[in-house]
Short mmCIF file of C-alpha atoms and ligand atoms in Angstrom, two decimals:
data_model
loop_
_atom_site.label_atom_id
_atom_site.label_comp_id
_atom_site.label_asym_id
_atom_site.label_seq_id
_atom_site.Cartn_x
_atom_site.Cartn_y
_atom_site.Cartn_z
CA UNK A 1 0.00 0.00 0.00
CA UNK A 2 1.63 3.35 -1.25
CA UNK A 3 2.44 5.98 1.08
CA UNK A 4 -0.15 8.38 0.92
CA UNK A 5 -0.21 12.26 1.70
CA UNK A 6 -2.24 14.34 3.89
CA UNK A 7 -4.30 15.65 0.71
CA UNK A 8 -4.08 12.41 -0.91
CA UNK A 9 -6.31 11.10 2.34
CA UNK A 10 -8.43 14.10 1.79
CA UNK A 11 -9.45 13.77 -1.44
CA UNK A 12 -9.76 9.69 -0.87
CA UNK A 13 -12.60 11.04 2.34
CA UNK A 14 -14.36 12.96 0.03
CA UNK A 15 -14.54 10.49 -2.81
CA UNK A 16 -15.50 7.83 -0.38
CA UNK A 17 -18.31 10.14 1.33
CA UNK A 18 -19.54 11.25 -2.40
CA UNK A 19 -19.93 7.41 -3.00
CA UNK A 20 -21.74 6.87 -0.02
CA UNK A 21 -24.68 9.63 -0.49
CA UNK A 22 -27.35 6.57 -1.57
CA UNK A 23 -26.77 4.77 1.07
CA UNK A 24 -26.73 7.18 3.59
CA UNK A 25 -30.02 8.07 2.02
CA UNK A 26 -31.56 4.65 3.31
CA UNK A 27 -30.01 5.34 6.68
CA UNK A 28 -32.07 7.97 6.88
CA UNK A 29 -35.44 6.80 5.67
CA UNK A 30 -34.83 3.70 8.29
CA UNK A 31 -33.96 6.17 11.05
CA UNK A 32 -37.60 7.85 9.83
CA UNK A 33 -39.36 4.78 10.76
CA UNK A 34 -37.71 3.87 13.81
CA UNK A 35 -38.02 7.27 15.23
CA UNK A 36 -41.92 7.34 14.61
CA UNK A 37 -42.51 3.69 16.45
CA UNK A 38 -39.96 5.29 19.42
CA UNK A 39 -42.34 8.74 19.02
CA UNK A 40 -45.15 7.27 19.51
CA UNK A 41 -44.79 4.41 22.12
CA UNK A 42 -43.78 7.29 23.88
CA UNK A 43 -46.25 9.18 23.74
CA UNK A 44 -48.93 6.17 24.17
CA UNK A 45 -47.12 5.59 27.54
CA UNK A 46 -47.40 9.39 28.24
CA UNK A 47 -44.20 9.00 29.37
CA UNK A 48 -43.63 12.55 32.18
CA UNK A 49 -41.70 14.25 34.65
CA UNK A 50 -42.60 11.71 37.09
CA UNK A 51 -41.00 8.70 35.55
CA UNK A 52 -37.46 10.38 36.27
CA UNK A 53 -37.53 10.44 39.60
CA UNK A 54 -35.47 7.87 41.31
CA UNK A 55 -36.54 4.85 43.27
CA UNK A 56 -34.81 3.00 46.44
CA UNK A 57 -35.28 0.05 48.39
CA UNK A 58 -37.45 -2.71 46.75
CA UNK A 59 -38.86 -0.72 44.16
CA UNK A 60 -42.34 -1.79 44.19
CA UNK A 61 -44.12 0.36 42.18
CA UNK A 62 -41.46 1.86 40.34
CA UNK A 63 -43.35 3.78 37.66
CA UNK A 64 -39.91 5.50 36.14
CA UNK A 65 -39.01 1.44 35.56
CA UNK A 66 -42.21 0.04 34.15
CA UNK A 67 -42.96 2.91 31.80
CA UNK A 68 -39.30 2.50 30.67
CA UNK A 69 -40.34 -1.49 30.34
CA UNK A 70 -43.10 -0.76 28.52
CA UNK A 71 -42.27 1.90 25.78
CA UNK A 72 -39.30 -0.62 25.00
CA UNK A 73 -41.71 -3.56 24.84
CA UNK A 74 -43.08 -1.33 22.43
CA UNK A 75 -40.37 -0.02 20.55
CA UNK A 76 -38.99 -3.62 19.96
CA UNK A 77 -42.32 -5.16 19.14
CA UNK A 78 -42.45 -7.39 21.74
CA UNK A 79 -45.07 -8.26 24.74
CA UNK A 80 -42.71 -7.70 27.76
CA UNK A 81 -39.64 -5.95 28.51
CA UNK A 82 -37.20 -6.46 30.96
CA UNK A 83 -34.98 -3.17 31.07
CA UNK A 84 -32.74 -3.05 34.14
CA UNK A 85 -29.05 -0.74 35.24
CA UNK A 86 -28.95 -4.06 37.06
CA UNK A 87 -28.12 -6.06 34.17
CA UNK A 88 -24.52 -5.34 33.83
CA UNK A 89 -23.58 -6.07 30.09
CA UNK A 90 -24.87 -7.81 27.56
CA UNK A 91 -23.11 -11.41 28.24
CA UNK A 92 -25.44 -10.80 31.69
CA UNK A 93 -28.29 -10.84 29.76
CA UNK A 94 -27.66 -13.40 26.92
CA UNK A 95 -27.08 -15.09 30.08
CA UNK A 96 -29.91 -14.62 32.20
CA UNK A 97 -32.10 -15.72 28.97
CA UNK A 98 -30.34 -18.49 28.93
CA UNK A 99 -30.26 -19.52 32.32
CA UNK A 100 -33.98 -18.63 32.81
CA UNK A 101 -35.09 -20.30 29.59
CA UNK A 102 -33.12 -23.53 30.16
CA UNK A 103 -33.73 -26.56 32.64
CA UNK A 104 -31.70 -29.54 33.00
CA UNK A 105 -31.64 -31.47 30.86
CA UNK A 106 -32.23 -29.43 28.04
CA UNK A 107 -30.72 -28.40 25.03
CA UNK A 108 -29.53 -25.16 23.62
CA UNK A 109 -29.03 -24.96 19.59
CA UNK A 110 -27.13 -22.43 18.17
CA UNK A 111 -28.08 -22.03 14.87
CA UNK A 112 -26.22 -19.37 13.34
CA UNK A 113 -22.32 -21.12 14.22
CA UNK A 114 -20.24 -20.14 17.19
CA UNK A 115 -22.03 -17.63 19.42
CA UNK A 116 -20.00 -14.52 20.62
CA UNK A 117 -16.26 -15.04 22.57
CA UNK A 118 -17.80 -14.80 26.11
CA UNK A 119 -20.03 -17.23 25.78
CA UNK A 120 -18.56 -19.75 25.91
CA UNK A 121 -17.65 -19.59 29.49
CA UNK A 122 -21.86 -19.56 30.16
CA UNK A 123 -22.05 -22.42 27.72
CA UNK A 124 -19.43 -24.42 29.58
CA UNK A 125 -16.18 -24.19 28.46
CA UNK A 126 -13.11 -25.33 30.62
CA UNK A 127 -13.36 -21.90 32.66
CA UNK A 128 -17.17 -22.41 32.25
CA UNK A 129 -17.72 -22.04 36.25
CA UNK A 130 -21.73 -22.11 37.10
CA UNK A 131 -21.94 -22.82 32.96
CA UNK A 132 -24.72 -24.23 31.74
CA UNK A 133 -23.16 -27.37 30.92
CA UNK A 134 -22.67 -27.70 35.16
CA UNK A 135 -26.08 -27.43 35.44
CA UNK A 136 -26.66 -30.40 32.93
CA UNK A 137 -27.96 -28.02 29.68
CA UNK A 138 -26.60 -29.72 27.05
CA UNK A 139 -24.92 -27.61 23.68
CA UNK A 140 -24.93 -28.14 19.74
CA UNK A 141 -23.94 -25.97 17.30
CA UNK A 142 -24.82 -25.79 13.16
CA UNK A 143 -22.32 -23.85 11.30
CA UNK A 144 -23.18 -21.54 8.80
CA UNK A 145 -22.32 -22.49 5.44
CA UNK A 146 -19.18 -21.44 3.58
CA UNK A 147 -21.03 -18.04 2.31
CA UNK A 148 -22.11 -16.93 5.84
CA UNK A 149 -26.05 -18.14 5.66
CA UNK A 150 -27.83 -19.69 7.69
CA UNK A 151 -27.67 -23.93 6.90
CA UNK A 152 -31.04 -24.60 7.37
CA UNK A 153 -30.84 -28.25 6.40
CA UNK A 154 -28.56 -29.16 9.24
CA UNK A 155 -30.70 -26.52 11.40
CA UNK A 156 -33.95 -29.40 10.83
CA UNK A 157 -31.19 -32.38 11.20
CA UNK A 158 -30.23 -30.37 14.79
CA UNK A 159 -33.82 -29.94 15.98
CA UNK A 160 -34.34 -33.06 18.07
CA UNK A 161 -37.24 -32.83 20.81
CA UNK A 162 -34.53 -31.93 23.97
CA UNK A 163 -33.93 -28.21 22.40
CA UNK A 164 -35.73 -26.01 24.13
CA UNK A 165 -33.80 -23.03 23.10
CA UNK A 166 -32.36 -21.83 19.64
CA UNK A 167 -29.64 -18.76 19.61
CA UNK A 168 -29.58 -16.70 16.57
CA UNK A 169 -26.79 -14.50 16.93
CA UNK A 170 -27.69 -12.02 14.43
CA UNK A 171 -24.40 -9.51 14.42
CA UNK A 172 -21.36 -10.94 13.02
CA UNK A 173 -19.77 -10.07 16.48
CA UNK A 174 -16.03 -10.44 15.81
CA UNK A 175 -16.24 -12.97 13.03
CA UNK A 176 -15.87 -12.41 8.90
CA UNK A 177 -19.16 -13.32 7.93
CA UNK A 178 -22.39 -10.89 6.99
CA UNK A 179 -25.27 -10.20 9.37
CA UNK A 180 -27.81 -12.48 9.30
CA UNK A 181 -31.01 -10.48 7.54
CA UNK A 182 -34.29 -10.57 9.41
CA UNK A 183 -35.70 -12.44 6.41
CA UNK A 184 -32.86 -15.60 7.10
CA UNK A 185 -34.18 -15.14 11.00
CA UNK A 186 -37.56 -15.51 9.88
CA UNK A 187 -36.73 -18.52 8.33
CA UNK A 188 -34.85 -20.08 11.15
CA UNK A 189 -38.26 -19.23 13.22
CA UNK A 190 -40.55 -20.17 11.03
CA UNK A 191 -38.41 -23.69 10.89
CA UNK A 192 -38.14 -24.31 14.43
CA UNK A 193 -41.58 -23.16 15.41
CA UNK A 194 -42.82 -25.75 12.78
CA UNK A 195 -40.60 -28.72 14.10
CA UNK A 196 -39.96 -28.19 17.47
CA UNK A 197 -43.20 -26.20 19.20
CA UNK A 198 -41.88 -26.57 22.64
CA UNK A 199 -38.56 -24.65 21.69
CA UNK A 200 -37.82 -20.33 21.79
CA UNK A 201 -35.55 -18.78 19.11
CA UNK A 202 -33.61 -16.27 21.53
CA UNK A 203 -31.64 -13.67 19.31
CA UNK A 204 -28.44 -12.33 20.05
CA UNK A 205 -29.94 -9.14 19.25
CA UNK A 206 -26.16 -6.79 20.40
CA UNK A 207 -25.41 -4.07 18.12
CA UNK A 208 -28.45 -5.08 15.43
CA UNK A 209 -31.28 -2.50 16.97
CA UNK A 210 -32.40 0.07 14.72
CA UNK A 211 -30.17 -0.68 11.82
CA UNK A 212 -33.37 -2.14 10.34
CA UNK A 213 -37.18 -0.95 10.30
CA UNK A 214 -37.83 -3.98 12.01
CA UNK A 215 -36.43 -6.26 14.52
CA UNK A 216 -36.29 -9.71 14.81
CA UNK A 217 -39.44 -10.10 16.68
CA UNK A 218 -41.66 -8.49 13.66
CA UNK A 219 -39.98 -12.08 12.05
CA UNK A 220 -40.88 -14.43 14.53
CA UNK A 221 -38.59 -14.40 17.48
CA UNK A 222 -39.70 -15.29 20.47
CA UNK A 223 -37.23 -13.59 22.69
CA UNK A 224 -34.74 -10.85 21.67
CA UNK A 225 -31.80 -9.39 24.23
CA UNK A 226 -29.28 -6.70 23.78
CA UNK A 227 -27.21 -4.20 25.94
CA UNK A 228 -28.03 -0.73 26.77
CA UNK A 229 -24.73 0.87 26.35
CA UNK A 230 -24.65 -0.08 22.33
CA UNK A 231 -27.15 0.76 19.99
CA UNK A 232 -31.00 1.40 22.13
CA UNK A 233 -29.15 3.11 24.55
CA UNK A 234 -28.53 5.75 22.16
CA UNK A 235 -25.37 6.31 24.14
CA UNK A 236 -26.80 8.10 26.92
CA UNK A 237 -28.19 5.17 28.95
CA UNK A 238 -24.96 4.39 31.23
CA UNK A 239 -25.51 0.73 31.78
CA UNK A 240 -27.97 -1.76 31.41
CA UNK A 241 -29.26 -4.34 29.14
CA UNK A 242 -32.85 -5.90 28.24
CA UNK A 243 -34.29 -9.20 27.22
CA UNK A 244 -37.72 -8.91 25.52
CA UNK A 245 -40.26 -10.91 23.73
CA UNK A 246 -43.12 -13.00 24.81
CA UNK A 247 -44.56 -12.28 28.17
CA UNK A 248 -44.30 -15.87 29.70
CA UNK A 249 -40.95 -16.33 28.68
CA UNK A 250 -39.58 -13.08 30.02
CA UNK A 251 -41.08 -13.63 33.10
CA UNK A 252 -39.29 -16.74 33.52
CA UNK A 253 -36.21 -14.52 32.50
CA UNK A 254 -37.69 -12.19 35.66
CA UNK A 255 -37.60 -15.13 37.98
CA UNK A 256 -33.96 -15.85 37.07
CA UNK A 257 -32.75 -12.59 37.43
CA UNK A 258 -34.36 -11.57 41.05
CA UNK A 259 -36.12 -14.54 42.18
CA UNK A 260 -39.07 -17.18 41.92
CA UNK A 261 -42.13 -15.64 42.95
CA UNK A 262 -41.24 -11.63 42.80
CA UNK A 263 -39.52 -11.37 39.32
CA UNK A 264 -39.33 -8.27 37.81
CA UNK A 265 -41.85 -6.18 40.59
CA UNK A 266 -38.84 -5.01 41.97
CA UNK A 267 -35.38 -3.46 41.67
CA UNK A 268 -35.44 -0.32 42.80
CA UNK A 269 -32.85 2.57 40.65
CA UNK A 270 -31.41 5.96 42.98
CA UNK A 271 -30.15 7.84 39.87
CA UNK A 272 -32.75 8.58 37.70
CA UNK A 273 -34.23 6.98 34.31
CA UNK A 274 -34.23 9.97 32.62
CA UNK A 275 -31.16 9.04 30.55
CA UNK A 276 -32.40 5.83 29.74
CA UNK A 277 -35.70 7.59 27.96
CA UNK A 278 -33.69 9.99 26.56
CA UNK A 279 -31.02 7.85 24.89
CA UNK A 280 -33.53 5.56 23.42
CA UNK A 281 -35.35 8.64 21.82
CA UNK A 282 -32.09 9.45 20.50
CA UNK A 283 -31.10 6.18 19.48
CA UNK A 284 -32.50 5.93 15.73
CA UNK A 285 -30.67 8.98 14.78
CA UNK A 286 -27.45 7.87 17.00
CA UNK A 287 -27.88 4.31 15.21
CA UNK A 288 -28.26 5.99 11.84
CA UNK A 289 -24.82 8.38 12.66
CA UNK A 290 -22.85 4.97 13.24
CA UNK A 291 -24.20 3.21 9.96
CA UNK A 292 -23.06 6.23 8.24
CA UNK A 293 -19.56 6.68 9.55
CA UNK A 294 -19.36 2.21 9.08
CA UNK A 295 -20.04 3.10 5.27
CA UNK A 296 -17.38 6.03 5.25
CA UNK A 297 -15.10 3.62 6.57
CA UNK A 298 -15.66 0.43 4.52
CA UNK A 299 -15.64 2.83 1.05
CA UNK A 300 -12.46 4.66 2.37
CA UNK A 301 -10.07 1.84 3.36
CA UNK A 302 -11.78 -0.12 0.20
CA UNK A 303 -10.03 2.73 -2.15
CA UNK A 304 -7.44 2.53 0.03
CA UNK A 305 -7.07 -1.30 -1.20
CA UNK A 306 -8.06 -3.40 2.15
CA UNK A 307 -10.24 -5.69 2.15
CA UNK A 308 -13.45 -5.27 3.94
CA UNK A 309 -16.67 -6.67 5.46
CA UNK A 310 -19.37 -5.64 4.18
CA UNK A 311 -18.89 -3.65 1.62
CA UNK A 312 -20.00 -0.01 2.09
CA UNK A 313 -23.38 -0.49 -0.42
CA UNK A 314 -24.71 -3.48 1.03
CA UNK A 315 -27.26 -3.91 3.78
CA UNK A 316 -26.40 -3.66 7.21
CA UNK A 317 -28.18 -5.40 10.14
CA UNK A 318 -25.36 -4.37 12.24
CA UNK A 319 -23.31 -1.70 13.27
CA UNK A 320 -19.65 -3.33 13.08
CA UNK A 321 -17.48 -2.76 9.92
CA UNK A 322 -14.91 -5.04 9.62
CA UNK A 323 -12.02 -4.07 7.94
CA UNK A 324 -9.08 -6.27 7.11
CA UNK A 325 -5.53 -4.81 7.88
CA UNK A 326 -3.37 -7.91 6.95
CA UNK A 327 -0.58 -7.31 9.92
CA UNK A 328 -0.49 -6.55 13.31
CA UNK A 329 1.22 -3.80 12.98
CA UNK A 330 -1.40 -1.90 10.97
CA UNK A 331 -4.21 -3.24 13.27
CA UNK A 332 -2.31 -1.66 16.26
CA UNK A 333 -1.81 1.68 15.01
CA UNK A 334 -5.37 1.65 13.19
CA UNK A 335 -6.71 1.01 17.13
CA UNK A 336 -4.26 3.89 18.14
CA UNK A 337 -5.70 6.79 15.67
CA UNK A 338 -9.39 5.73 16.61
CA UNK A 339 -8.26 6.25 20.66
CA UNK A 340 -6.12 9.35 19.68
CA UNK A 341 -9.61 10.60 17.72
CA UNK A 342 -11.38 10.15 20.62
CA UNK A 343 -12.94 12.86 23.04
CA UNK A 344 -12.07 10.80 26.09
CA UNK A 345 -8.60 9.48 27.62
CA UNK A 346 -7.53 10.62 23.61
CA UNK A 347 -3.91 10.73 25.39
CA UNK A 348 -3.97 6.83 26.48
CA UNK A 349 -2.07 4.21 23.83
CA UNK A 350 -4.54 1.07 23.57
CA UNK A 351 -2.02 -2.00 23.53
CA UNK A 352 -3.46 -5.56 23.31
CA UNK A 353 -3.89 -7.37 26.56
CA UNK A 354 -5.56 -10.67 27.96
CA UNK A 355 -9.39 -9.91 28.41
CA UNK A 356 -11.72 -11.99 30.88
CA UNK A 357 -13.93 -13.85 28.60
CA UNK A 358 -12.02 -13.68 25.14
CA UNK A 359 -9.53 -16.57 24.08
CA UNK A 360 -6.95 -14.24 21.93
CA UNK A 361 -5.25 -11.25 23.02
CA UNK A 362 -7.70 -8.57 22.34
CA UNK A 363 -6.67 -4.60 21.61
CA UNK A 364 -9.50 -2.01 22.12
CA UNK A 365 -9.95 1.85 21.26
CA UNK A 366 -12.80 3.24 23.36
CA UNK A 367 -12.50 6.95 24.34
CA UNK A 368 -15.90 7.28 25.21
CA UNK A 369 -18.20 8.84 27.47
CA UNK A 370 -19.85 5.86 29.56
CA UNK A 371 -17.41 3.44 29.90
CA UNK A 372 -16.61 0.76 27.27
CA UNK A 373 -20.07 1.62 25.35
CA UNK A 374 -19.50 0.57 22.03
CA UNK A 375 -22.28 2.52 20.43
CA UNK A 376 -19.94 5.39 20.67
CA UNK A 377 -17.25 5.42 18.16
CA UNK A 378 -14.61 2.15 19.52
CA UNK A 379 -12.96 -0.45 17.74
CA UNK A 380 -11.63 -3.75 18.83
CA UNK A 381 -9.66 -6.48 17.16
CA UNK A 382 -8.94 -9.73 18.64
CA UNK A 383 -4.96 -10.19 17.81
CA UNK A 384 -4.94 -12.80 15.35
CA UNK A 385 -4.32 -13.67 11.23
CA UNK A 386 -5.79 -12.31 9.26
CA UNK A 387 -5.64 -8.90 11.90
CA UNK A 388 -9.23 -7.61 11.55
CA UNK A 389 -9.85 -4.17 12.99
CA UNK A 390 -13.70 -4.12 14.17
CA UNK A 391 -15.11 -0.47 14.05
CA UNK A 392 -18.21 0.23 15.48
CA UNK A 393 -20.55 2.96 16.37
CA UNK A 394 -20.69 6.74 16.33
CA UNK A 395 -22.16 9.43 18.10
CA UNK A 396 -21.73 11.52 15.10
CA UNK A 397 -21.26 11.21 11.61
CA UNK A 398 -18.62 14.01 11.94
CA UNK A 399 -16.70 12.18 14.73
CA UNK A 400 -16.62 9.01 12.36
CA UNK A 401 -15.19 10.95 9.71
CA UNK A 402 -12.62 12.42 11.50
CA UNK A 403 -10.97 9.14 12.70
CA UNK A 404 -11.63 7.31 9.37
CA UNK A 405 -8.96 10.07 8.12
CA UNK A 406 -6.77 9.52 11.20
CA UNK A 407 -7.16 5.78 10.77
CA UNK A 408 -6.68 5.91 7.04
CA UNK A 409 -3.35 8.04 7.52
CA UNK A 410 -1.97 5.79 10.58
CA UNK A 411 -2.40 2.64 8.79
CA UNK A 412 -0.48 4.06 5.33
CA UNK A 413 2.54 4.39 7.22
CA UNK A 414 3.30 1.28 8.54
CA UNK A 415 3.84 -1.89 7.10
C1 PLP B 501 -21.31 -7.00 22.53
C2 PLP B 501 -21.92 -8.30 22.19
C3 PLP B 501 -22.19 -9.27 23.14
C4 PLP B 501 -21.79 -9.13 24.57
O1 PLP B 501 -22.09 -7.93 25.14
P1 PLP B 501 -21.17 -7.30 26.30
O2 PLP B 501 -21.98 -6.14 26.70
O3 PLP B 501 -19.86 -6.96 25.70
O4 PLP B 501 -21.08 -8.34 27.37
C5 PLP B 501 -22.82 -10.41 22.74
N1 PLP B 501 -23.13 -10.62 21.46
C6 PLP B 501 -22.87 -9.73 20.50
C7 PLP B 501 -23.23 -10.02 19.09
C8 PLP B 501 -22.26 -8.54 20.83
O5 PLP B 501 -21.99 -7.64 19.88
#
């Protein structure tokens, strides 16, 4: 890859930004959408003053909470919410859907290949302690086929009468593969509802809200979970997650994450939930910033001549843009620029380092706001062949664009 100049990057950004105007175009008319169901579940909830003030103790009665549940029950198309600070990350609440979904002797599928790194301590891997696996669930796993889809022929073979649960991981997480669309989720549903009644698709929903008009649900999910501090969070929320869907099941999800017989009537919250309204109500246009500046990036280090995943014209269920920097030199100081272009700790130098949960060495760029969120501008790489940078999120298209040009210009001059 040539050395390139300071105008040479320029004129690259603005080539790769004139490119992008169609597509930015459908980011907008999704955002559009999105921000009309938000609107107006909103506004059916008459969501006021009063549901910011802060809770303590139990929580009974917290109407701040079970507005919040309700406008996302809403928003995601779903009949019940569960939207707590007090689920800590999204692991904690693929986790709790698992855990509350599952009984002995059970079986979770994953449909869509290996689920994301940290599961596979929940699952029941060698570090797996409390897994699943201790608690005699039992695991299978259907690849997806060579191209990335869903292989819905060994999906059928894998659907015996133990599964009770199927993951659908519907974000490509830190692999090289496309999103899966809502139409190939469909599908999967529509396949295991058919063959195995007694079973729940659960999808991995992480980073996939809002990219779409839809979500997963709208295509026959049963129950959907995600974290607040990437994409519904609409980087205000400052923790958090949610697992929503059908009532019964995420009451058993309730059950598991308080306890038997109180579920989710209580958990009381002293700050307030203002932020947590707030960010979702920003989250379409927040979402639709990030799937701009993932274009930008794909079409600029494309002309730059990397490979990269997906390309910046095709559709997006996801907010991650892979991009493929071939040494680990490159993927280092491509991490560096995006911490350097950060407004937060813009002065530290991101170096890889051994991360609970994650086999490989992992380096990370996050200069954000609320700690670690990924729905502002981060990107993460696990440190190994072929070195794939993973850029996500955005608060602003004009903060994307500045550390694509940092990136861009870091990366040229190494090897
Ligand atoms: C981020 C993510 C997770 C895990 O969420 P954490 O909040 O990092 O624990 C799980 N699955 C996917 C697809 C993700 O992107």
């Amino acid at each position: 890859m040539p050395d390139m100049k300071a105008f040479e990057t320029e004129a690259l950004l603005e080539r790769a930004q004139q490119d992008c105007a169609p597509v930015f175009a459908r980011f907008a008319q999704t955002e559009q959408t999105v921000f009309a169901r938000v609107l107006l579940q909103m506004q059916q909830a008459q969501v006021g003053a009063r549901h910011f003030a802060p809770s303590t103790g139990y929580g009974y009665d917290d109407v701040g909470r079970d507005t919040l549940e309700r406008v996302y029950a809403g928003v995601l198309g779903c009949e019940r919410a569960l939207v707590r600070p007090q689920i800590v990350s999204g692991t904690h609440a693929l986790c709790l859907a698992l855990f509350g979904l599952l009984r002995p002797g059970d079986t979770l599928l994953s449909a869509a290949g290996k689920p994301y790194d940290t599961l596979d301590s929940v699952i029941g891997g060698a570090s797996g302690e409390g897994s699943l696996a201790e608690w005699g669930v039992g695991y299978r796993q259907v690849e997806l086929t060579s191209d990335g889809a869903p292989d819905f022929a060994a999906i059928r073979a894998a659907l015996s009468g133990d599964v009770r649960v199927v993951l659908v991981q519907r974000s490509r997480g830190y692999a090289w593969r496309p999103t899966l669309t809502l139409e190939q989720i469909g599908d999967i549903c529509a396949l295991v509802h058919a063959q195995c009644p007694g079973a729940a698709v659960l999808v991995d929903n992480c980073y996939g809200e809002f990219t779409q008009p839809q979500e997963p649900s709208a295509y026959g999910a049963d129950v959907m979970v995600g974290s607040l501090i990437k994409n519904p969070g609409g980087g205000l929320a400052p923790t958090g997650g949610y697992v929503a869907g059908r009532a019964a099941l995420v009451e058993r999800v309730a059950c598991r994450l308080t306890s038997p017989g109180i579920g989710g009537e209580v958990g009381s919250y002293a700050a307030s939930y203002r932020p947590f309204y707030q960010g979702l109500f920003l989250a379409p246009h927040v979402v639709s910033q990030a799937l701009c500046g993932a274009a930008l990036c794909a079409r600029a280090f494309s002309l730059a001549g990397f490979a990269v995943h997906p390309a910046y014209d095709m559709p997006r269920g996801d907010i991650i843009q892979a991009v493929r920097l071939e040494t680990p030199q490159r993927l280092i100081a491509f991490c560096q620029a995006v911490q350097a272009a950060s407004p937060i700790d813009s002065f530290a130098l991101p170096e890889p380092w051994d991360m609970p949960g994650y086999a490989h060495q992992v380096i990370m760029a996050a200069g954000t706001f609320v700690s670690g969120a990924s729905i502002e501008l981060s990107a993460d790489a696990p440190m190994r062949p072929p070195y794939i940078a993973y850029w996500q999120g955005g608060l602003t298209y004009a903060h994307c664009r500045h550390a694509v040009g940092e990136a861009l210009r870091a990366v040229c001059g190494v090897k």
